[in-house]
Tab-separated table of N, CA and C in Angstrom:
chain	number	residue	atom	x	y	z
A	1	ARG	N	-10.259	1.623	-10.280
A	1	ARG	CA	-9.269	1.007	-9.569
A	1	ARG	C	-9.812	-0.463	-9.581
A	2	ARG	N	-9.080	-1.201	-10.148
A	2	ARG	CA	-9.217	-2.705	-10.348
A	2	ARG	C	-8.308	-3.325	-9.428
A	3	THR	N	-8.580	-4.472	-8.878
A	3	THR	CA	-7.527	-5.185	-8.027
A	3	THR	C	-7.091	-6.471	-8.666
A	4	ALA	N	-7.551	-7.044	-9.785
A	4	ALA	CA	-7.397	-8.016	-10.445
A	4	ALA	C	-5.899	-8.221	-10.810
A	5	ASN	N	-5.004	-7.302	-11.350
A	5	ASN	CA	-3.659	-7.433	-11.648
A	5	ASN	C	-2.603	-6.854	-10.579
A	6	LEU	N	-2.993	-7.064	-9.351
A	6	LEU	CA	-1.965	-6.543	-8.413
A	6	LEU	C	-0.553	-7.422	-8.339
A	7	ILE	N	0.401	-6.834	-8.018
A	7	ILE	CA	1.880	-7.215	-7.952
A	7	ILE	C	2.546	-6.712	-6.860
A	8	TYR	N	2.886	-7.545	-5.891
A	8	TYR	CA	3.385	-7.214	-4.485
A	8	TYR	C	4.789	-7.333	-4.596
A	9	SER	N	5.390	-6.119	-4.206
A	9	SER	CA	7.084	-6.050	-4.257
A	9	SER	C	7.244	-7.027	-3.001
A	10	LYS	N	8.502	-7.278	-2.916
A	10	LYS	CA	9.134	-8.194	-1.770
A	10	LYS	C	9.035	-7.158	-0.536
A	11	HIS	N	9.432	-5.842	-0.848
A	11	HIS	CA	9.320	-5.010	0.147
A	11	HIS	C	7.760	-4.748	0.895
A	12	ALA	N	6.730	-4.811	-0.118
A	12	ALA	CA	5.480	-4.520	0.376
A	12	ALA	C	4.978	-5.908	1.285
A	13	ARG	N	5.277	-7.156	0.448
A	13	ARG	CA	5.151	-8.269	1.297
A	13	ARG	C	5.729	-8.291	2.800
A	14	CYS	N	7.004	-7.767	3.048
A	14	CYS	CA	7.736	-7.842	4.198
A	14	CYS	C	6.801	-6.771	5.255
A	15	ARG	N	6.480	-5.685	4.528
A	15	ARG	CA	6.011	-4.764	5.525
A	15	ARG	C	4.380	-5.167	5.818
A	16	MET	N	3.914	-5.822	5.116
A	16	MET	CA	2.536	-6.361	5.226
A	16	MET	C	2.558	-7.262	6.459
A	17	ASP	N	3.429	-8.110	6.521
A	17	ASP	CA	3.785	-9.154	7.306
A	17	ASP	C	3.914	-8.420	8.760
A	18	CYS	N	4.917	-7.492	8.733
A	18	CYS	CA	5.185	-6.807	9.973
A	18	CYS	C	3.985	-6.109	10.476
A	19	ARG	N	3.194	-5.526	9.567
A	19	ARG	CA	2.379	-4.432	9.969
A	19	ARG	C	0.754	-5.178	10.067
A	20	HIS	N	0.785	-6.452	9.795
A	20	HIS	CA	-0.365	-7.187	9.840
A	20	HIS	C	-1.287	-6.686	9.127
A	21	ILE	N	-0.949	-6.450	7.786
A	21	ILE	CA	-2.057	-6.082	6.741
A	21	ILE	C	-2.017	-7.296	5.745
A	22	ASP	N	-3.119	-7.799	5.370
A	22	ASP	CA	-3.314	-8.950	4.431
A	22	ASP	C	-3.765	-8.268	3.062
A	23	GLU	N	-4.026	-9.106	2.018
A	23	GLU	CA	-4.220	-8.915	0.876
A	23	GLU	C	-5.620	-8.180	0.676
A	24	SER	N	-6.470	-8.745	1.535
A	24	SER	CA	-7.824	-8.168	1.393
A	24	SER	C	-7.993	-6.594	1.760
A	25	GLU	N	-7.057	-6.404	2.891
A	25	GLU	CA	-7.143	-4.982	3.110
A	25	GLU	C	-6.304	-4.054	2.171
A	26	VAL	N	-5.505	-4.631	1.490
A	26	VAL	CA	-4.577	-3.813	0.543
A	26	VAL	C	-5.910	-3.600	-0.680
A	27	LYS	N	-6.465	-4.649	-1.048
A	27	LYS	CA	-7.626	-4.389	-2.069
A	27	LYS	C	-8.701	-3.446	-1.553
A	28	GLU	N	-9.157	-3.274	-0.297
A	28	GLU	CA	-9.979	-2.501	0.271
A	28	GLU	C	-9.720	-1.106	0.054
A	29	ILE	N	-8.347	-0.986	0.415
A	29	ILE	CA	-7.725	0.549	0.130
A	29	ILE	C	-7.648	0.995	-1.350
A	30	LEU	N	-7.256	0.045	-2.241
A	30	LEU	CA	-7.290	0.485	-3.565
A	30	LEU	C	-8.419	0.784	-4.033
A	31	ALA	N	-9.623	0.262	-3.583
A	31	ALA	CA	-10.794	0.262	-4.076
A	31	ALA	C	-11.347	1.767	-3.363
A	32	ALA	N	-11.144	1.946	-2.155
A	32	ALA	CA	-11.945	2.939	-1.531
A	32	ALA	C	-11.051	3.853	-0.867
A	33	GLY	N	-9.718	3.813	-0.700
A	33	GLY	CA	-8.891	4.625	-0.110
A	33	GLY	C	-8.760	6.279	-0.747
A	34	LYS	N	-8.436	6.969	0.067
A	34	LYS	CA	-8.379	8.379	-0.586
A	34	LYS	C	-6.720	8.888	-1.069
A	35	VAL	N	-6.469	9.305	-2.002
A	35	VAL	CA	-5.137	9.721	-2.618
A	35	VAL	C	-4.570	10.736	-1.627
A	36	ASN	N	-3.391	10.415	-0.816
A	36	ASN	CA	-2.682	11.773	-0.267
A	36	ASN	C	-1.789	12.472	-1.336
A	37	TYR	N	-2.542	13.132	-1.922
A	37	TYR	CA	-1.695	14.067	-2.855
A	37	TYR	C	-0.467	14.662	-2.439
A	38	ALA	N	-0.092	15.041	-1.151
A	38	ALA	CA	1.053	15.483	-0.819
A	38	ALA	C	2.143	14.553	-0.771
A	39	LYS	N	1.800	13.394	-0.750
A	39	LYS	CA	2.802	12.250	-0.919
A	39	LYS	C	2.936	11.483	-2.401
A	40	VAL	N	2.069	11.974	-3.354
A	40	VAL	CA	2.346	11.269	-4.800
A	40	VAL	C	4.063	11.740	-5.078
A	41	GLU	N	4.477	10.838	-5.844
A	41	GLU	CA	5.866	11.083	-6.095
A	41	GLU	C	5.905	10.598	-7.595
A	42	ASP	N	6.762	11.287	-8.478
A	42	ASP	CA	7.052	11.125	-9.939
A	42	ASP	C	8.364	11.076	-10.201
A	43	ASN	N	9.083	10.012	-10.656
A	43	ASN	CA	10.421	10.363	-10.745
A	43	ASN	C	10.690	9.160	-11.951
A	44	ALA	N	11.813	8.830	-12.220
A	44	ALA	CA	12.342	7.885	-13.334
A	44	ALA	C	11.969	6.796	-13.240
A	45	ARG	N	11.564	6.170	-12.127
A	45	ARG	CA	10.675	4.850	-12.131
A	45	ARG	C	9.469	4.859	-12.229
A	46	GLY	N	8.757	6.172	-12.348
A	46	GLY	CA	7.211	6.224	-12.513
A	46	GLY	C	6.614	7.021	-11.387
A	47	LYS	N	5.371	6.841	-11.538
A	47	LYS	CA	4.482	7.732	-10.598
A	47	LYS	C	3.967	6.714	-9.575
A	48	THR	N	4.073	6.979	-8.376
A	48	THR	CA	3.573	6.434	-7.317
A	48	THR	C	2.201	7.117	-6.506
A	49	PHE	N	1.086	6.388	-6.329
A	49	PHE	CA	0.248	6.912	-5.453
A	49	PHE	C	-0.179	6.348	-4.166
A	50	PRO	N	0.130	7.119	-2.941
A	50	PRO	CA	-0.620	6.733	-1.851
A	50	PRO	C	-1.756	6.934	-1.473
A	51	LEU	N	-2.344	5.790	-1.223
A	51	LEU	CA	-3.875	5.971	-0.725
A	51	LEU	C	-3.947	5.617	0.712
A	52	GLU	N	-5.016	6.252	1.333
A	52	GLU	CA	-4.953	5.923	2.953
A	52	GLU	C	-6.457	5.691	3.229
A	53	GLY	N	-6.703	4.988	4.354
A	53	GLY	CA	-7.868	4.661	4.770
A	53	GLY	C	-7.922	3.645	6.057
A	54	ILE	N	-9.291	3.445	6.298
A	54	ILE	CA	-9.329	2.472	7.393
A	54	ILE	C	-9.918	1.038	6.984
A	55	THR	N	-8.857	0.062	7.468
A	55	THR	CA	-9.226	-1.308	6.959
A	55	THR	C	-10.728	-2.070	7.858
A	56	HIS	N	-10.933	-3.041	7.263
A	56	HIS	CA	-11.985	-3.698	8.135
A	56	HIS	C	-11.778	-4.041	9.656
A	57	ASP	N	-10.240	-4.060	9.635
A	57	ASP	CA	-10.007	-4.484	11.036
A	57	ASP	C	-9.693	-3.220	11.854
A	58	LYS	N	-10.042	-2.034	11.456
A	58	LYS	CA	-9.798	-0.679	12.077
A	58	LYS	C	-8.397	-0.376	12.068
A	59	GLN	N	-7.463	-0.610	11.073
A	59	GLN	CA	-6.158	-0.337	10.837
A	59	GLN	C	-6.283	1.100	10.013
A	60	HIS	N	-5.457	2.329	10.343
A	60	HIS	CA	-5.383	3.177	9.509
A	60	HIS	C	-4.155	3.278	8.840
A	61	VAL	N	-4.199	2.941	7.684
A	61	VAL	CA	-3.066	2.548	6.680
A	61	VAL	C	-2.995	3.647	5.686
A	62	ARG	N	-1.779	3.618	5.005
A	62	ARG	CA	-1.230	4.171	3.843
A	62	ARG	C	-0.597	3.035	2.880
A	63	ILE	N	-1.297	2.938	1.938
A	63	ILE	CA	-0.698	1.782	1.014
A	63	ILE	C	-0.238	2.564	-0.356
A	64	VAL	N	0.988	2.374	-0.720
A	64	VAL	CA	1.501	3.060	-2.101
A	64	VAL	C	1.509	2.223	-3.174
A	65	PHE	N	0.843	2.548	-4.246
A	65	PHE	CA	0.531	1.809	-5.330
A	65	PHE	C	1.152	2.504	-6.572
A	66	ALA	N	1.849	1.684	-7.542
A	66	ALA	CA	2.539	2.204	-8.754
A	66	ALA	C	1.849	1.574	-9.892
A	67	PRO	N	1.131	2.252	-10.598
A	67	PRO	CA	0.210	1.713	-11.924
A	67	PRO	C	1.528	1.498	-13.211
A	68	LYS	N	1.307	0.423	-13.797
A	68	LYS	CA	2.069	0.221	-14.882
A	68	LYS	C	1.447	0.413	-16.196
A	69	ASP	N	2.089	0.492	-17.232
A	69	ASP	CA	1.640	0.743	-18.910
A	69	ASP	C	0.896	-0.532	-19.043
A	70	ASP	N	1.095	-1.709	-18.581
A	70	ASP	CA	0.386	-2.872	-18.944
A	70	ASP	C	-0.815	-2.976	-18.220
A	71	GLY	N	-1.303	-2.262	-17.317
A	71	GLY	CA	-2.567	-2.513	-16.617
A	71	GLY	C	-2.418	-2.696	-15.225
A	72	SER	N	-1.119	-3.473	-14.763
A	72	SER	CA	-1.164	-4.049	-13.687
A	72	SER	C	-0.600	-2.796	-12.725
A	73	ILE	N	-0.855	-3.300	-11.070
A	73	ILE	CA	-0.592	-2.176	-10.198
A	73	ILE	C	0.510	-2.829	-9.358
A	74	VAL	N	1.592	-2.378	-9.012
A	74	VAL	CA	2.395	-2.695	-8.146
A	74	VAL	C	2.293	-2.188	-6.547
A	75	VAL	N	2.119	-2.970	-5.767
A	75	VAL	CA	1.950	-2.535	-4.259
A	75	VAL	C	3.383	-2.322	-3.862
A	76	VAL	N	3.690	-1.090	-3.471
A	76	VAL	CA	5.152	-0.653	-3.253
A	76	VAL	C	5.529	-0.948	-1.729
A	77	THR	N	4.670	-0.494	-1.061
A	77	THR	CA	4.820	-0.577	0.513
A	77	THR	C	3.614	-0.398	1.189
A	78	CYS	N	3.273	-0.975	2.539
A	78	CYS	CA	2.235	-0.714	3.296
A	78	CYS	C	2.600	-0.049	4.756
A	79	ILE	N	1.915	1.002	5.195
A	79	ILE	CA	2.249	1.672	6.232
A	79	ILE	C	1.200	1.537	7.087
A	80	ASP	N	1.263	1.474	8.481
A	80	ASP	CA	0.259	1.593	9.574
A	80	ASP	C	0.657	3.076	10.075
A	81	LEU	N	-0.754	3.726	10.114
A	81	LEU	CA	-0.168	5.169	10.506
A	81	LEU	C	-0.300	5.648	12.055
A	82	ASP	N	-0.926	4.541	12.564
A	82	ASP	CA	-1.222	4.613	13.923
A	82	ASP	C	-0.365	4.008	14.883
A	83	THR	N	0.307	2.859	14.460
A	83	THR	CA	1.142	1.998	15.058
A	83	THR	C	2.511	1.805	14.629
A	84	ASP	N	3.582	1.989	15.384
A	84	ASP	CA	5.025	1.915	14.921
A	84	ASP	C	5.423	0.427	15.209
A	85	TRP	N	5.004	-0.331	14.258
A	85	TRP	CA	5.566	-1.945	14.183
A	85	TRP	C	6.937	-2.152	14.142
A	86	SER	N	7.415	-3.126	15.179
A	86	SER	CA	8.894	-3.304	14.893
A	86	SER	C	8.757	-4.301	13.611
A	87	CYS	N	9.890	-3.907	12.571
A	87	CYS	CA	10.008	-4.751	11.256
A	87	CYS	C	11.620	-4.632	11.077
A	88	ASP	N	12.058	-5.838	10.465
A	88	ASP	CA	13.305	-6.089	10.076
A	88	ASP	C	13.355	-6.160	8.600
A	89	CYS	N	12.497	-5.580	7.690
A	89	CYS	CA	12.634	-5.603	6.347
A	89	CYS	C	13.803	-5.001	5.740
A	90	LYS	N	14.738	-5.431	4.840
A	90	LYS	CA	15.780	-4.847	4.317
A	90	LYS	C	15.593	-4.648	2.774
């Protein structure tokens, strides 16, 4: 899992801001998180992989990644599994 070609969706950026998750934490989870196979999705838009783990600041998170054919990886969304943050993303 390489972190060099990450693309952050607008939705992911908003959720990261609301949930106090920064790029270094996203990269940590991409590198060392565990895939939650029950939440993997495969549809017309492609396959997404939810990776879960604990960040360096002790947040238990799920970050959803969508690998693309060109080798890039889209960060789809970021979820704090322990705290329900107030968020106004649309």
